PDB file of N, CA, C and O in Angstrom:
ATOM      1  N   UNK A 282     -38.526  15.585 -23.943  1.00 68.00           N
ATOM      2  CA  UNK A 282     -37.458  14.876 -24.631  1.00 68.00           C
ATOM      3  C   UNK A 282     -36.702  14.022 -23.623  1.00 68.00           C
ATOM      4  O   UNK A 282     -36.550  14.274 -22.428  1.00 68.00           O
ATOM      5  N   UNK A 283     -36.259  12.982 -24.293  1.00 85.00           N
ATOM      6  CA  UNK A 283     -35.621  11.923 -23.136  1.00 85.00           C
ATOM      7  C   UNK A 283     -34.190  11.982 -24.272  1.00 85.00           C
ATOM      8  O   UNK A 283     -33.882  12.014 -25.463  1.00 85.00           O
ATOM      9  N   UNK A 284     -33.591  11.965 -22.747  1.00 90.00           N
ATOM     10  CA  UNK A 284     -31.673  12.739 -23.281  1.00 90.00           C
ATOM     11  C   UNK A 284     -30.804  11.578 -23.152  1.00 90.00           C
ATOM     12  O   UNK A 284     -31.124  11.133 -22.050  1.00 90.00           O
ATOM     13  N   UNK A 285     -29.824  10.765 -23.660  1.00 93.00           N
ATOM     14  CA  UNK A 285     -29.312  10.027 -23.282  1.00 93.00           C
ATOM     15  C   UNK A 285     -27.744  10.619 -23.753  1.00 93.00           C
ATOM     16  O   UNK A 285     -27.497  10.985 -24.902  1.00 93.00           O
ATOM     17  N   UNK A 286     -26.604  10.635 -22.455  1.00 96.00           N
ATOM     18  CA  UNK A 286     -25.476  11.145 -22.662  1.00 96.00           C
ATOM     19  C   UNK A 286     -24.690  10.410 -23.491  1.00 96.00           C
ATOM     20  O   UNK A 286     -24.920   9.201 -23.477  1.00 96.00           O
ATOM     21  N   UNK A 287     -23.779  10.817 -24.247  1.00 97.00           N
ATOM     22  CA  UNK A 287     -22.914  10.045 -25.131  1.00 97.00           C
ATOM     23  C   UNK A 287     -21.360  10.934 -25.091  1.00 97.00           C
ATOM     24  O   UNK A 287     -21.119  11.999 -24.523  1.00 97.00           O
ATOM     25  N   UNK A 288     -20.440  10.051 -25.919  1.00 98.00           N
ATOM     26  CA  UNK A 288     -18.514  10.921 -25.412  1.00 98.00           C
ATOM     27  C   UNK A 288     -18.749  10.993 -26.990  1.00 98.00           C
ATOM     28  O   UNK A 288     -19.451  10.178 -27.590  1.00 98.00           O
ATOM     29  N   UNK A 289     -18.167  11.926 -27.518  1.00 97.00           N
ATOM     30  CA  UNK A 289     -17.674  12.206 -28.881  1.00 97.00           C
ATOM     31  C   UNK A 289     -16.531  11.646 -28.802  1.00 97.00           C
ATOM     32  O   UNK A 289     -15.981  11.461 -27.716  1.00 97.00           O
ATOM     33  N   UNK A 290     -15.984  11.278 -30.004  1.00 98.00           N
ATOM     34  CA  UNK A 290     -14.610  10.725 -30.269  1.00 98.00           C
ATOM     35  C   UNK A 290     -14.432  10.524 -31.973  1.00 98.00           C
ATOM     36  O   UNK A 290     -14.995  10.105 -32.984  1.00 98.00           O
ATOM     37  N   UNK A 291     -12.751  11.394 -31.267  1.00 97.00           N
ATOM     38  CA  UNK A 291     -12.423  11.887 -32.398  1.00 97.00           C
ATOM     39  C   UNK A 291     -12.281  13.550 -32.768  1.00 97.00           C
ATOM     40  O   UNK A 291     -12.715  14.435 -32.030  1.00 97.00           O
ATOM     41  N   UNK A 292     -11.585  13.786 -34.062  1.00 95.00           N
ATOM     42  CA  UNK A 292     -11.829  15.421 -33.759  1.00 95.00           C
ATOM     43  C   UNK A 292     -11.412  16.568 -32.697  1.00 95.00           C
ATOM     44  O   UNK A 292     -10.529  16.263 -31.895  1.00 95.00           O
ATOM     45  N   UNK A 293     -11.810  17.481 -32.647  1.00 94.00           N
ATOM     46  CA  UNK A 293     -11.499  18.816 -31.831  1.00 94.00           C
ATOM     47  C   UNK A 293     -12.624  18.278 -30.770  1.00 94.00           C
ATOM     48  O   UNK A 293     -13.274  19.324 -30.761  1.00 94.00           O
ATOM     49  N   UNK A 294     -13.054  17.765 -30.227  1.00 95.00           N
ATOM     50  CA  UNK A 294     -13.686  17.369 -29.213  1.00 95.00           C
ATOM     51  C   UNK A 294     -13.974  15.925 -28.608  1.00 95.00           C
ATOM     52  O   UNK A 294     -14.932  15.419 -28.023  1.00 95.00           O
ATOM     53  N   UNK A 295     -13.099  15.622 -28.889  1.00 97.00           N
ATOM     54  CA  UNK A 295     -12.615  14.080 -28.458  1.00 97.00           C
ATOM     55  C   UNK A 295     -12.663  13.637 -26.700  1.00 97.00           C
ATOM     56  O   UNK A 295     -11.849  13.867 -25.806  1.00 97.00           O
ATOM     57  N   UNK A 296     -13.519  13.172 -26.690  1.00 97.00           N
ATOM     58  CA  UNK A 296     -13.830  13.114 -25.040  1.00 97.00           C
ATOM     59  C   UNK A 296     -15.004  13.900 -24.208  1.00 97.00           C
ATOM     60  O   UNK A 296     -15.459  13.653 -23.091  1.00 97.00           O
ATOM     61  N   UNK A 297     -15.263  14.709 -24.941  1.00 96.00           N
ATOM     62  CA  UNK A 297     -16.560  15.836 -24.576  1.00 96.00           C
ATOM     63  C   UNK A 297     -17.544  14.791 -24.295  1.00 96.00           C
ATOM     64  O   UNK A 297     -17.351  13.806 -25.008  1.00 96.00           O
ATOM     65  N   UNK A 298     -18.757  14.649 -23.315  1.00 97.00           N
ATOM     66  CA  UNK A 298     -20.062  13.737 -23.418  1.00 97.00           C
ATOM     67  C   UNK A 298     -20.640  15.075 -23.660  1.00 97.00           C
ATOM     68  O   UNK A 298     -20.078  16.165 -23.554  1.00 97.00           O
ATOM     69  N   UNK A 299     -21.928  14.795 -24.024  1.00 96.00           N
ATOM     70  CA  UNK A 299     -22.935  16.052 -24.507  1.00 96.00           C
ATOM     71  C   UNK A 299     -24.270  15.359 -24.633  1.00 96.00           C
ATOM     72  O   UNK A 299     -24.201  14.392 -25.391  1.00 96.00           O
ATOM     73  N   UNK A 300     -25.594  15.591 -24.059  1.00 95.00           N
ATOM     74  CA  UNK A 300     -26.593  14.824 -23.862  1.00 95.00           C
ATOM     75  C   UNK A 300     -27.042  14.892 -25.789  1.00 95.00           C
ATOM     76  O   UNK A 300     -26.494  15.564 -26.662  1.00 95.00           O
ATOM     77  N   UNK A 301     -28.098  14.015 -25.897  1.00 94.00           N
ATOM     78  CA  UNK A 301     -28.353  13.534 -27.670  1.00 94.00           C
ATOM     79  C   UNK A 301     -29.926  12.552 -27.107  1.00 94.00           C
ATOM     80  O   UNK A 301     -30.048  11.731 -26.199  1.00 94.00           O
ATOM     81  N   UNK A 302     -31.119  13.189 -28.283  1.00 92.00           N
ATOM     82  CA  UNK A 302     -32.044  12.935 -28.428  1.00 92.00           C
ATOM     83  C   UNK A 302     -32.083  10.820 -28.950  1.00 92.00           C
ATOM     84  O   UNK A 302     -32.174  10.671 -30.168  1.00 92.00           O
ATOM     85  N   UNK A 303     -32.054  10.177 -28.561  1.00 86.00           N
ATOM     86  CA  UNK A 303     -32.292   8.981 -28.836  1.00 86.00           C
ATOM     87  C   UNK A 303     -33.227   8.579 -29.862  1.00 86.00           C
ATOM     88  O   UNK A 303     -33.110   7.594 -30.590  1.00 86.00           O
ATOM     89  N   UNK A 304     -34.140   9.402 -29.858  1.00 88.00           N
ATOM     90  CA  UNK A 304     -35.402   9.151 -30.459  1.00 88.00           C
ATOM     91  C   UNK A 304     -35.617   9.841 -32.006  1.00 88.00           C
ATOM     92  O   UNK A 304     -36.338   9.573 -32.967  1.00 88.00           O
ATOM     93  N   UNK A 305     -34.575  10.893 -31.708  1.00 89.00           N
ATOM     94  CA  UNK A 305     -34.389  11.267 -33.561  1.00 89.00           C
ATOM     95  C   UNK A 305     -34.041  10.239 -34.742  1.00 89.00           C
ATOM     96  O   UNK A 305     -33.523   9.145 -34.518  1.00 89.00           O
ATOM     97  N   UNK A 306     -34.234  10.502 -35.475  1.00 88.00           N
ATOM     98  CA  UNK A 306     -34.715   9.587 -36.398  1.00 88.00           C
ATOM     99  C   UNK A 306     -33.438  10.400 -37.262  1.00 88.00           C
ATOM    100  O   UNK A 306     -33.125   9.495 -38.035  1.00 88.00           O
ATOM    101  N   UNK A 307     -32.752  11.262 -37.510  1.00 89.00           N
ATOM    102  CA  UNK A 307     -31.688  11.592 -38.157  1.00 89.00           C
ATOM    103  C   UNK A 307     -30.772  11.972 -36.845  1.00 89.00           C
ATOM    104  O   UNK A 307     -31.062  12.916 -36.109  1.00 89.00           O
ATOM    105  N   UNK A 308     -29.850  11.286 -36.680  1.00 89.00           N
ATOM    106  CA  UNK A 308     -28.902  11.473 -34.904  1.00 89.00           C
ATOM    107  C   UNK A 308     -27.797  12.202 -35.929  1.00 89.00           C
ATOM    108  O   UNK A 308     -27.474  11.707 -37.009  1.00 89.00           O
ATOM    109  N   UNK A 309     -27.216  13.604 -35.347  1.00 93.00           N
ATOM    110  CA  UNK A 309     -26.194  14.059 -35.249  1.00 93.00           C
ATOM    111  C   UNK A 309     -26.249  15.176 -34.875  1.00 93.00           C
ATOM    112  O   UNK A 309     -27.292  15.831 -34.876  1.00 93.00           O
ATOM    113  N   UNK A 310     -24.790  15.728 -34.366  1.00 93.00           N
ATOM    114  CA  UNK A 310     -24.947  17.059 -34.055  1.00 93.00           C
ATOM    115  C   UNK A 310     -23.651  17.934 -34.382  1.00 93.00           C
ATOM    116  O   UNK A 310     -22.502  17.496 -34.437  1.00 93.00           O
ATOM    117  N   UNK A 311     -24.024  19.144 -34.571  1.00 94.00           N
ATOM    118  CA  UNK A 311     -22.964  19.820 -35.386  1.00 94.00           C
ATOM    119  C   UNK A 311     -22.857  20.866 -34.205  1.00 94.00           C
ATOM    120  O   UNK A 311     -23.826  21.497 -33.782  1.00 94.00           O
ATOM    121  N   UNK A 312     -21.505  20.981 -33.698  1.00 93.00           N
ATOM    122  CA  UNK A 312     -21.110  21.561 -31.994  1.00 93.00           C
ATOM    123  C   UNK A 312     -19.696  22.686 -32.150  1.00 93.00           C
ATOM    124  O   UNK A 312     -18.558  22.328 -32.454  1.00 93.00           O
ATOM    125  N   UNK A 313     -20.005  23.677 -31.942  1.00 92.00           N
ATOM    126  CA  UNK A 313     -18.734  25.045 -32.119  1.00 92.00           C
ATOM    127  C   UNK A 313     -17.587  24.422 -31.534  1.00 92.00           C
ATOM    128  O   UNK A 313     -17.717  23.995 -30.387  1.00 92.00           O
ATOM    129  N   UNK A 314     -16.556  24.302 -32.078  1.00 90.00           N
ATOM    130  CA  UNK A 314     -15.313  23.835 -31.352  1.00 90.00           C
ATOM    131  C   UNK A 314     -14.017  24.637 -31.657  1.00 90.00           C
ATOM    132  O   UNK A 314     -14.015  24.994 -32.835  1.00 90.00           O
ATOM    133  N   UNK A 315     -13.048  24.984 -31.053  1.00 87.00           N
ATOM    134  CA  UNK A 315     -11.940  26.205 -31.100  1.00 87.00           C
ATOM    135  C   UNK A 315     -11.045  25.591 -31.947  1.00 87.00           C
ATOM    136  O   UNK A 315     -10.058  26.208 -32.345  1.00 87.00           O
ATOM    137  N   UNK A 316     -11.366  23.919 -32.428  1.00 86.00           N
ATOM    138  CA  UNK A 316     -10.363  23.080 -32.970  1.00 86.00           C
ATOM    139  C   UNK A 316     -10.776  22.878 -34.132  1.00 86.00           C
ATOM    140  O   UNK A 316     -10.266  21.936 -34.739  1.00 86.00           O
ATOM    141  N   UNK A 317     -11.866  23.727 -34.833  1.00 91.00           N
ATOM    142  CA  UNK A 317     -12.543  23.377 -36.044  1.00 91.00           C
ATOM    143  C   UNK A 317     -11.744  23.898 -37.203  1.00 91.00           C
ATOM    144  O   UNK A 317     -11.122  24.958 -37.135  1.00 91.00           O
ATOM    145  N   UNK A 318     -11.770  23.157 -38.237  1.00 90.00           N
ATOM    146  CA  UNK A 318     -11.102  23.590 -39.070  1.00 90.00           C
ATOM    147  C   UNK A 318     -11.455  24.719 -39.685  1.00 90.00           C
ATOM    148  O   UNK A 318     -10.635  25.584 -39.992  1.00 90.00           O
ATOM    149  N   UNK A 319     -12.395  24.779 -39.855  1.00 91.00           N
ATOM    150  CA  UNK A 319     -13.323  26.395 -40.579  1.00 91.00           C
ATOM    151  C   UNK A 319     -13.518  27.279 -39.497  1.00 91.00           C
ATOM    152  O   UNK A 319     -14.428  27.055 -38.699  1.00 91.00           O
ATOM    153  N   UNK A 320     -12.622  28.458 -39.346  1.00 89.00           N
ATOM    154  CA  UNK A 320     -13.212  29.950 -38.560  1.00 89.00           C
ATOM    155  C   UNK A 320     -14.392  29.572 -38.275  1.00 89.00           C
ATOM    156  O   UNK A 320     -14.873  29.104 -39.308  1.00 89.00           O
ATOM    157  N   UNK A 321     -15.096  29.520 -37.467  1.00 89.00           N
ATOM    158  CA  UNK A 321     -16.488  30.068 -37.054  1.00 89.00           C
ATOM    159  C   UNK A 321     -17.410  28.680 -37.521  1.00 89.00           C
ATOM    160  O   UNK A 321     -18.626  28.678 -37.709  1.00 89.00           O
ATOM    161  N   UNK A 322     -16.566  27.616 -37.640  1.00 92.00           N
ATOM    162  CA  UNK A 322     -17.012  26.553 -38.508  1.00 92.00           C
ATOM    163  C   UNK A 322     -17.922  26.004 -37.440  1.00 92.00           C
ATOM    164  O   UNK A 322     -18.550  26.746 -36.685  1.00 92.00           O
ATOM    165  N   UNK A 323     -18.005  24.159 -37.374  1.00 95.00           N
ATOM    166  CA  UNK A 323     -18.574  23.292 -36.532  1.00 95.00           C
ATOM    167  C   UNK A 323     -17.839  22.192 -36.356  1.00 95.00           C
ATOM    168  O   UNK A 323     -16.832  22.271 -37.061  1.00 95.00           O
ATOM    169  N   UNK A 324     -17.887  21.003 -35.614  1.00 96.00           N
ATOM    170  CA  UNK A 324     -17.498  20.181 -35.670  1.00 96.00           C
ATOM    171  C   UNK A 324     -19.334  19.056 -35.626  1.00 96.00           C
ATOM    172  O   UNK A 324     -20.370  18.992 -34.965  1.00 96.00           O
ATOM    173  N   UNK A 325     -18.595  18.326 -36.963  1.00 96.00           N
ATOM    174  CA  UNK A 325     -20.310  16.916 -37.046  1.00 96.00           C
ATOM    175  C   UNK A 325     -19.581  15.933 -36.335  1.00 96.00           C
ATOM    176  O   UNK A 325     -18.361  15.780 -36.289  1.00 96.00           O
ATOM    177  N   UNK A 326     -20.427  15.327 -35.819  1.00 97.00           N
ATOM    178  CA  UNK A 326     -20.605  14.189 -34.936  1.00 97.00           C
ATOM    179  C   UNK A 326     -21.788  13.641 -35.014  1.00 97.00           C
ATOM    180  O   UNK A 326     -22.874  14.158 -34.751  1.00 97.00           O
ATOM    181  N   UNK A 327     -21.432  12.000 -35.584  1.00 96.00           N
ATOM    182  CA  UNK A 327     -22.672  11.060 -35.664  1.00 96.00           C
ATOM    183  C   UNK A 327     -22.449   9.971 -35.079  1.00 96.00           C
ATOM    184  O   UNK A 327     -21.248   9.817 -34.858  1.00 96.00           O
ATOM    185  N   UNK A 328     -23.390   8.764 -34.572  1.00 96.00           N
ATOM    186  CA  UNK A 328     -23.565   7.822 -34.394  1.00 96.00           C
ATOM    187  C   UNK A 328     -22.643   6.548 -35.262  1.00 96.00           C
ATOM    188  O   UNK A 328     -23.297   6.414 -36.296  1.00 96.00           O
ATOM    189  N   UNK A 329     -21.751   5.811 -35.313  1.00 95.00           N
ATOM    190  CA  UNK A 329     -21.524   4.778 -36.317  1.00 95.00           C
ATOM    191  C   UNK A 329     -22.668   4.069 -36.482  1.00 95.00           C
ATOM    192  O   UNK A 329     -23.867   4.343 -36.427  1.00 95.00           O
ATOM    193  N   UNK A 330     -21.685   2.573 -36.814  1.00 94.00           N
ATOM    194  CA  UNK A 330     -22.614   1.488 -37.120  1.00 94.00           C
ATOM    195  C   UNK A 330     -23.045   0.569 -35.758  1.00 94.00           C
ATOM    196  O   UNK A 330     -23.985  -0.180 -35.493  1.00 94.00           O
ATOM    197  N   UNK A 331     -21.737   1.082 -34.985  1.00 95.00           N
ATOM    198  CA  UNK A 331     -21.863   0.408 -33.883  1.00 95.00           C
ATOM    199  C   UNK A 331     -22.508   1.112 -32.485  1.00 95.00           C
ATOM    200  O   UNK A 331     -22.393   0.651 -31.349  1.00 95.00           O
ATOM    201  N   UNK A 332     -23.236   2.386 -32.880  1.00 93.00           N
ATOM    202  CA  UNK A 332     -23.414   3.343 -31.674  1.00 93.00           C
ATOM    203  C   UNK A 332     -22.475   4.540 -31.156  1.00 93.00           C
ATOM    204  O   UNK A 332     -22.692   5.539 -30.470  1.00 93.00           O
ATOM    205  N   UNK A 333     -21.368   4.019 -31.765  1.00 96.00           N
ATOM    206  CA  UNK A 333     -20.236   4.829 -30.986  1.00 96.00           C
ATOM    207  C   UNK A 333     -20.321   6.379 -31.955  1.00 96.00           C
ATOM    208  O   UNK A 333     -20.144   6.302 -33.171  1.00 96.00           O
ATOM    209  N   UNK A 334     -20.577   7.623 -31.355  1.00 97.00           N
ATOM    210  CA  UNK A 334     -20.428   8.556 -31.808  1.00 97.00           C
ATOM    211  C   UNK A 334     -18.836   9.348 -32.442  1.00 97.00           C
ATOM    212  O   UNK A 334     -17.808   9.793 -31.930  1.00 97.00           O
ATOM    213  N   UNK A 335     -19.255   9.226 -33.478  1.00 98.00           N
ATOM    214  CA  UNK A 335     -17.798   9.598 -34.632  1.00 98.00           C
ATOM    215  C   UNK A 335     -17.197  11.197 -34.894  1.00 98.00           C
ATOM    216  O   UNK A 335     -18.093  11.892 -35.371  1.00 98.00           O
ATOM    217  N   UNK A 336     -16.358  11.687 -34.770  1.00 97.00           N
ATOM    218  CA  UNK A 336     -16.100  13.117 -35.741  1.00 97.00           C
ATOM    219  C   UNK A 336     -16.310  12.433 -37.506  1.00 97.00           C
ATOM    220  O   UNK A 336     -15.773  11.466 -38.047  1.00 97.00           O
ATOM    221  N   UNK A 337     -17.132  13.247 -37.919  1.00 97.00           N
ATOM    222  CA  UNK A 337     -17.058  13.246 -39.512  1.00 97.00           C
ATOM    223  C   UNK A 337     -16.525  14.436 -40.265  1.00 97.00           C
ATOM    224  O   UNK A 337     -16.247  14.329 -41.460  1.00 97.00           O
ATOM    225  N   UNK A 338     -16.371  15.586 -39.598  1.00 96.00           N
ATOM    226  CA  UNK A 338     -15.511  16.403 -40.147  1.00 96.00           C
ATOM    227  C   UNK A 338     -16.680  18.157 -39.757  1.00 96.00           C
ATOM    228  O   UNK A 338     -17.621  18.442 -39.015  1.00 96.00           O
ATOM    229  N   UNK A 339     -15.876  18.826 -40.736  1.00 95.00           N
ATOM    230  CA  UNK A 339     -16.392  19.906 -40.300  1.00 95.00           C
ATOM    231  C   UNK A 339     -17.124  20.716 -41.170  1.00 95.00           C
ATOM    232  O   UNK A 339     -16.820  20.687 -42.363  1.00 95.00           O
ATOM    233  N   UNK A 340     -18.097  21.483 -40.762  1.00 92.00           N
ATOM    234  CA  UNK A 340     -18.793  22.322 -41.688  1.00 92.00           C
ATOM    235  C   UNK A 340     -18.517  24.064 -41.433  1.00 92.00           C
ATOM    236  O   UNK A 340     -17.769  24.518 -40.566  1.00 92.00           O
ATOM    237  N   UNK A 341     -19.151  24.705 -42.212  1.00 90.00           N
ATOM    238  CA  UNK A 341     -19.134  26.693 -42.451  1.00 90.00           C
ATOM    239  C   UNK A 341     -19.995  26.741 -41.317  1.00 90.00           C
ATOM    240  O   UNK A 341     -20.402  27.823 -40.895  1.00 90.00           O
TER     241      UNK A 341
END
């Protein structure tokens, strides 16, 4: 796998970089954060329109 680093922004992890598959064909990642709104929840993070990786909110 070829990793390319990216910063989250936005959210309970706003500033974090975290390496991300380039080559996926569905880009996001759903990452444990102490700032999540759901107990034991996640925080999603995707790609925009422009590349820039987004908080979209949180999942169970």
């Amino acid at each position: 796998m070829t990793e390319e680093w990216v910063t989250l922004h936005g959210g309970p992890l706003d500033g974090e970089e975290i390496p991300v598959d380039p080559a996926d064909p569905q880009p996001g990642v759903a990452m444990v954060a102490d700032g999540c709104a759901i107990p034991g929840g996640r925080s999603w993070y995707e790609p925009d329109e422009t590349g820039r990786w987004r908080w979209t909110g949180d999942t169970p």
